[in-house]
Amino acid sequence: MTPFVATDEPVAAAPPNHHHQLQRQRNQEHRDDVDEEPPRRAAKRSRTMTSTEEIDSTITRPGSVKINVQGAFIVDPDAATPAQNGSDNGRVSPSHHETSDIRLPNHTGIVSHIAVDIGGSLVKLVYFSREVDSTDPGGRLNFQYFETDRIDDCIEFMKLLRDKHKALNGSRSQQLCVMATGGGAYKFYDTIRDALEVEVLREDEMECLIAGLDFFITEIPREVFTYSETDPMHFVSPREIIYPYLLVNIGSGVSMLKVTGPRSFQRVGGTSLGGGTLWGLLSLLTGARSFDDMLAEAEYGDNTKVDMMVGDIYGADYGKIGLKSTAIASSFGKVFRMKLQAEAAEAKVADGPVHDGESHNGQEESSSPFSSADISRSLLYAVSNNIGQIAYLQSQIHNLSDIYFGGSFIRGHRQTMNTLSYAIKFWSKGEKQAYFLRHEGYLGAVGAFLKRQPANWGRRGSLEGLDDVQEWRKGMKTESEAKTKKKKKRREKRNTRRVNVSWP
């Protein structure tokens, strides 16, 4: 089966030649005998029905890139075949949640572009590579990220990709193109273009997020999953009907999009308390210097040493309103009181009598009642709970039952996913479902990758060339107004002549 090609983009007309003339003559000769074939309608995009281990057909994704995803699968470490982890019901251990490459064993065409999503904290890069040392055809989609503060490292890496692309494909390929999205696509546009000396095309951030998510939902097996402590990472099969849904994209900040179709969406809300908030506050409160370090600390922290729980107030569950004793009543609610108690204890020890051989100056300071790991876990819960509740409220307002969480904030972190999932389940009483993705941080980059179109096809959905189009429209409008004004003057002149002729 070959990939279906989108037909709604204008194709550049080929120059006439002898073959075309002969074909037209043959058509004319047989026109009396053969009914003219009705124009073919643009084929509808087929949705693949898959198991959790294989995909049975090909797709055309948004835009006009032809990528054959027949047999596509996520590559687990040290594996060259579709992942076999877990049982037939799609369940798998959470330790297998990784941002792995996606193998495309049946794609043989040249891919002349890479995609980058430049956010406030991270740069996400997606590129296609060949299996150079393998006898198997095809290639894979690769995923890599850099901190935005180190975008120069990302640019150097893209230079390597550019040089490798040229060496592998030679003169038969187009020059490498960079598809860019996110706020940094504008901020670093000149920097990337000048450094790489290639074309840089900017794409709308929200459209790219949706295009990337739709691709993962419908086409990649073992990508989308639900999560809970009792049933971690239960994979769901790609499905035919996906709209409407709520996309909660958690990056430095949080955006929430109501999506009713491939190009039909509305930003319905969000919050400034996102990944950047967690990263910033923990950098002030702990010694962690990277987001991954902060998440690692949160793994073994105990938030009950920092947070005030329902049990701390009532001594038990508050069953009347459905609150367990382990529910958080106040994030960081214990800190002030515990800190005062610790300071009072230290002062009391300092004022005590000095015995022989002892010295206050040499006395070790008393340990803190809570650790940086406890703080990390508490703040992670605070940010995640806030996002989860706002997401539920937006889904309730807009009557949406499917909620997809994306963005680099999650990173497959079990506590984060469990908190978000529990919040949706608790507030909706089980009527709404939270979904997560293995490549949750790369929705925008993958969407930008999919929007690449062949040269000279025009870019109907792109932001590139928008200024030129607007200038052209402005010129056409001015010209039209001038013609209208000229016609009006002519009519007035003719009317004046008629009045003069009929005047007694």
Coordinates of C-alpha atoms in Angstrom, one line a residue:
M1 CA 0.0 0.0 0.0
T2 CA 1.3 3.4 -0.9
P3 CA 0.7 6.6 1.1
F4 CA -2.3 8.7 0.2
V5 CA -1.2 12.1 -0.9
A6 CA -3.1 15.2 0.1
T7 CA -4.7 16.9 -3.0
D8 CA -5.9 20.1 -1.6
E9 CA -2.6 22.0 -2.2
P10 CA -2.0 23.6 -5.6
V11 CA 0.5 21.6 -7.7
A12 CA 2.9 23.5 -10.0
A13 CA 1.9 22.9 -13.6
A14 CA 4.5 20.9 -15.7
P15 CA 5.7 22.5 -18.9
P16 CA 4.1 21.1 -22.1
N17 CA 6.0 18.5 -24.1
H18 CA 5.5 16.1 -27.0
H19 CA 4.2 13.4 -24.7
H20 CA 1.5 15.7 -23.4
Q21 CA 0.5 16.6 -26.9
L22 CA 0.2 13.0 -28.0
Q23 CA -1.8 12.2 -24.9
R24 CA -4.2 15.0 -25.7
Q25 CA -4.7 13.7 -29.2
R26 CA -5.5 10.2 -28.0
N27 CA -8.0 11.7 -25.5
Q28 CA -9.7 13.6 -28.3
E29 CA -9.8 10.6 -30.6
H30 CA -11.6 8.4 -28.0
R31 CA -13.8 11.1 -26.6
D32 CA -16.8 10.1 -28.7
D33 CA -16.5 6.4 -27.6
V34 CA -15.5 6.7 -24.0
D35 CA -17.3 8.8 -21.4
E36 CA -15.1 11.2 -19.8
E37 CA -14.0 10.0 -16.4
P38 CA -15.4 12.2 -13.7
P39 CA -12.9 14.1 -11.7
R40 CA -11.6 12.2 -8.7
R41 CA -12.5 13.5 -5.3
A42 CA -9.7 14.1 -2.8
A43 CA -9.5 10.9 -0.8
K44 CA -10.5 11.1 2.8
R45 CA -7.7 10.6 5.3
S46 CA -7.9 7.0 6.4
R47 CA -7.6 6.2 10.1
T48 CA -5.6 3.1 11.0
M49 CA -7.0 0.5 13.3
T50 CA -4.1 -1.1 15.1
S51 CA -3.2 -3.5 17.9
T52 CA -0.7 -2.3 20.5
E53 CA 2.2 -3.9 18.5
E54 CA 1.7 -3.1 14.8
I55 CA 0.2 -0.7 12.4
D56 CA -1.5 -1.9 9.3
S57 CA -1.8 1.0 6.9
T58 CA -0.2 4.2 5.8
I59 CA -1.2 7.8 6.3
T60 CA -1.0 11.3 5.0
R61 CA -0.6 13.7 7.8
P62 CA -1.3 17.4 7.9
G63 CA 0.5 19.1 5.0
S64 CA 2.0 17.3 2.1
V65 CA 4.9 15.3 3.4
K66 CA 4.8 11.6 2.3
I67 CA 6.0 9.5 5.1
N68 CA 5.2 5.8 5.0
V69 CA 4.4 4.7 8.5
Q70 CA 3.3 1.1 7.7
G71 CA 4.7 -1.1 10.4
A72 CA 5.9 1.9 12.5
F73 CA 6.9 1.2 16.1
I74 CA 8.6 2.8 19.0
V75 CA 12.1 1.6 19.4
D76 CA 12.8 0.4 22.9
P77 CA 16.5 0.4 24.1
D78 CA 18.6 -2.3 22.5
A79 CA 15.6 -3.5 20.4
A80 CA 15.2 -3.6 16.6
T81 CA 11.7 -4.9 16.6
P82 CA 8.4 -3.7 17.9
A83 CA 8.2 -3.5 21.7
Q84 CA 7.0 -6.7 23.2
N85 CA 7.0 -5.6 26.8
G86 CA 3.8 -6.1 28.8
S87 CA 1.0 -8.4 28.3
D88 CA -1.6 -8.5 25.6
N89 CA -3.9 -6.1 27.4
G90 CA -1.4 -3.2 26.7
R91 CA -0.1 -2.9 30.3
V92 CA 3.6 -2.3 30.8
S93 CA 5.9 -1.3 33.6
P94 CA 6.3 2.4 34.1
S95 CA 10.1 2.0 33.9
H96 CA 9.7 1.6 30.1
H97 CA 8.4 5.1 29.7
E98 CA 11.1 6.7 27.5
T99 CA 11.4 9.2 24.7
S100 CA 12.6 6.6 22.2
D101 CA 13.0 6.8 18.4
I102 CA 10.1 5.8 16.1
R103 CA 11.2 3.3 13.5
L104 CA 9.7 3.7 10.0
P105 CA 10.8 0.5 8.3
N106 CA 8.9 1.1 5.0
H107 CA 9.8 4.7 4.3
T108 CA 12.4 5.0 1.5
G109 CA 11.9 8.5 0.3
I110 CA 14.3 11.4 1.0
V111 CA 13.4 13.7 3.8
S112 CA 14.9 17.1 3.4
H113 CA 13.9 18.9 6.6
I114 CA 14.3 18.9 10.3
A115 CA 11.9 20.4 12.8
V116 CA 12.5 22.4 16.0
D117 CA 10.2 23.6 18.7
I118 CA 11.8 26.4 20.7
G119 CA 10.1 27.1 24.0
G120 CA 11.0 29.2 27.0
S121 CA 12.9 26.5 28.7
L122 CA 13.7 23.7 26.2
V123 CA 14.4 23.3 22.5
K124 CA 12.9 20.1 21.1
L125 CA 14.3 18.7 17.9
V126 CA 12.9 16.1 15.5
Y127 CA 14.8 14.7 12.5
F128 CA 14.7 11.7 10.2
S129 CA 17.7 9.4 9.8
R130 CA 18.6 6.4 7.6
E131 CA 19.7 3.0 8.9
V132 CA 23.1 3.4 7.3
D133 CA 24.7 0.2 8.7
S134 CA 21.6 -1.9 8.2
T135 CA 20.4 -3.9 5.2
D136 CA 16.8 -3.1 6.1
P137 CA 15.1 -0.2 4.3
G138 CA 13.5 2.7 6.0
G139 CA 14.7 4.9 8.8
R140 CA 13.6 6.5 12.0
L141 CA 12.3 9.7 13.6
N142 CA 14.8 10.9 16.2
F143 CA 14.0 13.0 19.2
Q144 CA 16.4 15.2 21.1
Y145 CA 16.2 18.3 23.4
F146 CA 18.4 21.1 24.6
E147 CA 18.0 23.8 27.2
T148 CA 17.0 27.1 25.5
D149 CA 19.8 28.9 27.3
R150 CA 22.2 26.6 25.3
I151 CA 20.6 27.0 21.9
D152 CA 24.1 27.3 20.4
D153 CA 24.6 23.6 21.2
C154 CA 21.4 22.9 19.3
I155 CA 22.5 24.9 16.3
E156 CA 25.8 23.1 16.2
F157 CA 24.0 19.8 16.2
M158 CA 21.7 21.0 13.4
K159 CA 24.9 21.8 11.4
L160 CA 26.0 18.2 11.8
L161 CA 22.6 17.1 10.5
R162 CA 22.9 19.5 7.5
D163 CA 26.3 18.2 6.6
K164 CA 25.3 14.6 7.0
H165 CA 22.2 15.1 4.9
K166 CA 24.3 16.6 2.1
A167 CA 26.8 13.8 2.2
L168 CA 24.2 11.0 2.2
N169 CA 21.8 12.4 -0.4
G170 CA 24.1 14.5 -2.6
S171 CA 22.8 16.3 -5.6
R172 CA 19.5 14.3 -5.8
S173 CA 18.1 16.0 -2.7
Q174 CA 16.8 19.4 -1.9
Q175 CA 18.8 21.6 0.5
L176 CA 18.0 20.9 4.1
C177 CA 15.1 23.0 5.5
V178 CA 14.4 23.9 9.1
M179 CA 10.7 23.9 10.2
A180 CA 10.5 26.0 13.3
T181 CA 7.7 26.6 15.8
G182 CA 7.3 28.0 19.3
G183 CA 8.1 31.5 20.5
G184 CA 11.8 31.0 19.8
A185 CA 11.1 30.5 16.2
Y186 CA 10.8 34.2 16.0
K187 CA 13.3 35.1 18.7
F188 CA 16.1 33.0 17.2
Y189 CA 15.0 33.1 13.5
D190 CA 17.9 35.2 12.2
T191 CA 20.4 33.3 14.4
I192 CA 19.4 29.9 13.0
R193 CA 19.1 31.1 9.4
D194 CA 22.5 32.8 9.4
A195 CA 24.3 30.0 11.2
L196 CA 22.9 27.2 9.1
E197 CA 22.6 29.1 5.8
V198 CA 19.4 27.2 5.0
E199 CA 15.7 28.1 4.7
V200 CA 13.9 28.5 8.0
L201 CA 10.1 28.2 7.8
R202 CA 8.0 29.3 10.9
E203 CA 4.8 27.5 11.7
D204 CA 2.0 28.4 14.1
E205 CA 2.6 26.9 17.5
M206 CA -0.9 25.8 18.3
E207 CA -1.5 24.2 14.9
C208 CA 1.7 22.3 15.3
L209 CA 0.7 21.0 18.7
I210 CA -2.6 19.7 17.4
A211 CA -1.0 18.2 14.3
G212 CA 1.6 16.4 16.4
L213 CA -1.0 15.1 18.9
D214 CA -3.3 13.9 16.1
F215 CA -0.5 12.0 14.5
F216 CA 0.4 10.2 17.8
I217 CA -3.2 9.4 18.7
T218 CA -4.2 7.9 15.3
E219 CA -1.0 6.4 13.9
I220 CA 1.6 5.2 16.4
P221 CA 0.9 2.1 18.5
R222 CA 2.0 1.9 22.2
E223 CA 2.2 5.7 22.3
V224 CA -0.9 6.9 24.2
F225 CA -1.7 5.5 27.6
T226 CA -3.6 6.0 30.8
Y227 CA -1.9 6.0 34.2
S228 CA -2.8 5.2 37.8
E229 CA -1.0 3.7 40.7
T230 CA -3.0 0.5 40.4
D231 CA -2.8 0.3 36.6
P232 CA 0.4 2.1 35.4
M233 CA 0.8 2.7 31.7
H234 CA -2.2 1.0 30.2
F235 CA -1.7 1.6 26.5
V236 CA -4.7 2.5 24.3
S237 CA -4.9 1.6 20.6
P238 CA -5.0 4.2 17.9
R239 CA -8.7 5.0 17.1
E240 CA -10.8 6.4 14.4
I241 CA -12.9 9.1 16.2
I242 CA -10.7 11.4 18.3
Y243 CA -12.6 14.7 18.3
P244 CA -13.5 16.6 20.4
Y245 CA -10.8 16.7 23.1
L246 CA -9.0 19.0 25.4
L247 CA -5.2 19.4 25.0
V248 CA -3.4 20.6 28.1
N249 CA 0.1 21.5 27.0
I250 CA 2.4 22.0 30.0
G251 CA 5.6 23.8 29.2
S252 CA 7.0 26.8 31.0
G253 CA 3.4 27.9 31.2
V254 CA 0.2 26.0 30.5
S255 CA -2.1 26.3 27.5
M256 CA -5.5 24.5 27.2
L257 CA -7.0 24.0 23.8
K258 CA -10.4 22.8 22.8
V259 CA -9.9 20.8 19.6
T260 CA -12.8 19.9 17.4
G261 CA -11.0 19.1 14.1
P262 CA -7.5 19.2 12.5
R263 CA -7.7 23.0 12.0
S264 CA -10.6 23.8 14.3
F265 CA -9.4 24.7 17.8
Q266 CA -9.8 27.4 20.5
R267 CA -7.5 28.3 23.4
V268 CA -10.0 28.2 26.2
G269 CA -7.6 28.8 29.1
G270 CA -4.4 28.1 30.9
T271 CA -2.2 29.2 33.8
S272 CA 1.2 30.8 34.3
L273 CA 1.9 28.2 37.0
G274 CA 3.6 25.6 34.9
G275 CA 7.0 23.9 34.5
G276 CA 8.8 27.2 34.7
T277 CA 7.3 27.9 38.0
L278 CA 8.4 24.5 39.5
W279 CA 11.9 24.9 38.0
G280 CA 12.3 28.5 39.2
L281 CA 11.1 28.0 42.7
L282 CA 13.0 24.7 43.3
S283 CA 16.2 26.4 42.0
L284 CA 15.7 28.9 44.9
L285 CA 14.7 26.4 47.5
T286 CA 17.0 23.5 46.8
G287 CA 20.4 22.8 45.5
A288 CA 19.1 21.1 42.3
R289 CA 20.5 22.7 39.1
S290 CA 18.5 20.9 36.4
F291 CA 14.8 19.9 36.0
D292 CA 15.7 16.2 35.9
D293 CA 17.6 16.6 39.2
M294 CA 14.5 18.2 40.7
L295 CA 12.2 15.4 39.5
A296 CA 14.7 12.8 40.8
E297 CA 14.7 14.4 44.2
A298 CA 10.9 14.5 44.3
E299 CA 10.9 10.7 43.8
Y300 CA 12.1 10.0 47.3
G301 CA 10.8 13.0 49.1
D302 CA 8.0 13.0 51.7
N303 CA 5.6 15.9 51.2
T304 CA 3.7 15.2 54.4
K305 CA 6.6 16.8 56.3
V306 CA 5.9 20.0 54.4
D307 CA 2.2 19.9 53.5
M308 CA -0.7 20.1 55.9
M309 CA -2.9 17.1 55.3
V310 CA -6.6 16.6 56.0
G311 CA -5.6 14.2 58.7
D312 CA -3.5 16.9 60.4
I313 CA -6.7 18.9 60.8
Y314 CA -9.4 16.3 61.4
G315 CA -7.3 13.5 62.7
A316 CA -9.0 11.2 60.2
D317 CA -10.9 11.2 56.8
Y318 CA -13.5 13.9 56.2
G319 CA -15.8 11.4 54.6
K320 CA -18.8 13.7 54.4
I321 CA -17.2 15.6 51.5
G322 CA -15.1 12.7 50.2
L323 CA -11.7 13.8 51.5
K324 CA -9.2 11.2 52.7
S325 CA -6.9 11.9 55.6
T326 CA -4.0 11.7 53.1
A327 CA -5.4 14.5 50.9
I328 CA -3.4 17.8 50.9
A329 CA -5.3 20.5 52.7
S330 CA -2.6 23.2 52.4
S331 CA 0.6 23.0 50.3
F332 CA 3.6 24.0 52.4
G333 CA 1.1 24.4 55.3
K334 CA 3.5 23.0 57.9
V335 CA 6.6 24.9 57.0
F336 CA 6.1 28.1 59.0
R337 CA 5.2 26.4 62.3
M338 CA 7.9 23.7 62.0
K339 CA 10.5 26.3 61.2
L340 CA 9.6 28.4 64.2
Q341 CA 9.7 25.3 66.4
A342 CA 13.1 24.3 65.1
E343 CA 14.5 27.9 65.7
A344 CA 13.1 27.9 69.2
A345 CA 14.8 24.5 69.9
E346 CA 18.1 25.8 68.6
A347 CA 17.8 28.9 70.7
K348 CA 17.1 26.9 73.8
V349 CA 20.1 24.7 73.3
A350 CA 22.3 27.8 72.6
D351 CA 21.2 29.3 76.0
G352 CA 21.9 26.1 78.0
P353 CA 24.9 25.6 80.3
V354 CA 28.3 24.8 78.8
H355 CA 29.8 21.7 80.3
D356 CA 33.5 20.8 80.4
G357 CA 34.9 20.0 77.1
E358 CA 31.9 21.4 75.2
S359 CA 31.6 24.6 73.2
H360 CA 28.6 26.3 71.6
N361 CA 30.8 27.4 68.7
G362 CA 31.7 23.8 67.9
Q363 CA 28.2 22.4 68.3
E364 CA 26.6 21.1 65.1
E365 CA 23.5 22.8 64.0
S366 CA 20.3 20.8 64.4
S367 CA 19.0 19.2 61.2
S368 CA 16.1 20.7 59.3
P369 CA 12.7 19.0 59.9
F370 CA 12.4 18.6 56.1
S371 CA 14.7 18.0 53.2
S372 CA 15.1 19.5 49.7
A373 CA 13.5 16.2 48.5
D374 CA 10.5 16.9 50.6
I375 CA 10.2 20.4 49.3
S376 CA 10.6 19.2 45.7
R377 CA 7.8 16.6 46.1
S378 CA 5.5 19.1 47.8
L379 CA 5.9 21.8 45.1
L380 CA 5.5 19.2 42.3
Y381 CA 2.2 18.2 43.8
A382 CA 1.1 21.8 44.2
V383 CA 1.7 22.7 40.6
S384 CA 0.3 19.4 39.3
N385 CA -2.8 19.6 41.4
N386 CA -3.5 23.1 40.2
I387 CA -3.1 22.2 36.6
G388 CA -5.3 19.1 37.0
Q389 CA -8.1 21.0 38.6
I390 CA -8.1 23.8 36.0
A391 CA -8.0 21.2 33.2
Y392 CA -11.1 19.5 34.8
L393 CA -13.0 22.8 35.0
Q394 CA -12.2 23.6 31.4
S395 CA -13.3 20.2 30.2
Q396 CA -16.5 20.5 32.3
I397 CA -17.3 24.0 30.8
H398 CA -16.8 22.7 27.3
N399 CA -18.3 19.3 27.7
L400 CA -15.1 17.4 26.8
S401 CA -14.5 13.9 28.2
D402 CA -11.0 13.2 26.7
I403 CA -8.1 15.2 28.2
Y404 CA -4.6 14.8 26.7
F405 CA -1.6 16.1 28.7
G406 CA 1.5 17.1 26.7
G407 CA 4.6 19.2 27.2
S408 CA 8.0 18.7 28.6
F409 CA 6.9 19.2 32.2
I410 CA 5.7 15.7 32.5
R411 CA 8.7 13.7 31.2
G412 CA 7.1 10.4 32.1
H413 CA 7.4 11.2 35.8
R414 CA 5.1 8.8 37.7
Q415 CA 4.1 11.2 40.5
T416 CA 3.2 13.9 38.0
M417 CA 1.1 11.6 35.9
N418 CA -0.6 10.0 38.9
T419 CA -1.4 13.4 40.3
L420 CA -2.9 14.7 37.1
S421 CA -4.8 11.5 36.4
Y422 CA -6.1 11.3 40.0
A423 CA -7.3 14.9 39.8
I424 CA -9.3 14.3 36.7
K425 CA -10.8 11.1 38.0
F426 CA -11.6 12.6 41.4
W427 CA -13.3 15.8 40.2
S428 CA -15.2 14.2 37.3
K429 CA -16.2 11.2 39.4
G430 CA -14.7 8.9 36.8
E431 CA -16.6 10.4 33.8
K432 CA -13.5 12.0 32.2
Q433 CA -10.2 10.3 31.3
A434 CA -6.7 11.7 31.3
Y435 CA -4.3 10.5 28.6
F436 CA -0.5 10.7 28.4
L437 CA 2.1 10.1 25.6
R438 CA 5.5 8.7 25.5
H439 CA 6.6 11.6 23.3
E440 CA 4.6 14.2 25.2
G441 CA 7.3 16.9 24.9
Y442 CA 7.6 16.7 21.1
L443 CA 4.0 17.4 20.0
G444 CA 4.9 20.8 18.5
A445 CA 8.2 19.7 16.9
V446 CA 6.5 16.7 15.3
G447 CA 3.6 18.9 14.1
A448 CA 6.1 21.2 12.5
F449 CA 7.8 18.3 10.9
L450 CA 4.5 17.1 9.4
K451 CA 3.7 20.5 7.9
R452 CA 6.6 20.5 5.5
Q453 CA 5.5 20.7 1.9
P454 CA 7.4 20.1 -1.3
A455 CA 9.1 23.1 -3.0
N456 CA 6.9 25.3 -5.2
W457 CA 3.7 23.9 -3.9
G458 CA 2.7 27.1 -2.0
R459 CA 2.2 27.1 1.8
R460 CA -1.5 27.7 2.4
G461 CA -1.3 27.0 6.1
S462 CA 2.0 28.6 6.8
L463 CA 3.0 31.8 8.4
E464 CA 5.9 32.2 6.0
G465 CA 5.1 34.7 3.2
L466 CA 2.2 36.1 5.2
D467 CA 3.6 39.6 5.1
D468 CA 4.0 39.4 1.3
V469 CA 0.4 38.1 0.9
Q470 CA -0.9 40.9 3.1
E471 CA 1.0 43.5 1.1
W472 CA -0.4 42.0 -2.1
R473 CA -3.9 42.1 -0.7
K474 CA -3.4 45.7 0.4
G475 CA -2.2 46.6 -3.0
M476 CA -5.2 44.9 -4.7
K477 CA -7.5 46.7 -2.3
T478 CA -5.9 50.0 -3.0
E479 CA -6.1 49.4 -6.8
S480 CA -9.8 48.3 -6.5
E481 CA -10.6 51.4 -4.4
A482 CA -8.9 53.6 -7.0
K483 CA -11.0 52.0 -9.8
T484 CA -14.2 52.4 -7.9
K485 CA -13.4 56.1 -7.2
K486 CA -12.6 56.7 -10.9
K487 CA -15.9 55.1 -11.9
K488 CA -17.7 57.2 -9.4
K489 CA -16.2 60.4 -10.8
R490 CA -17.2 59.3 -14.4
R491 CA -20.8 58.7 -13.3
E492 CA -20.9 62.1 -11.6
K493 CA -19.5 63.8 -14.7
R494 CA -22.1 62.1 -16.9
N495 CA -24.9 63.1 -14.5
T496 CA -23.6 66.7 -14.6
R497 CA -23.7 66.8 -18.4
R498 CA -27.3 65.5 -18.4
V499 CA -28.3 68.2 -16.0
N500 CA -26.7 70.9 -18.1
V501 CA -28.4 69.7 -21.3
S502 CA -31.9 69.6 -19.7
W503 CA -31.5 72.9 -17.9
P504 CA -34.0 75.5 -19.3

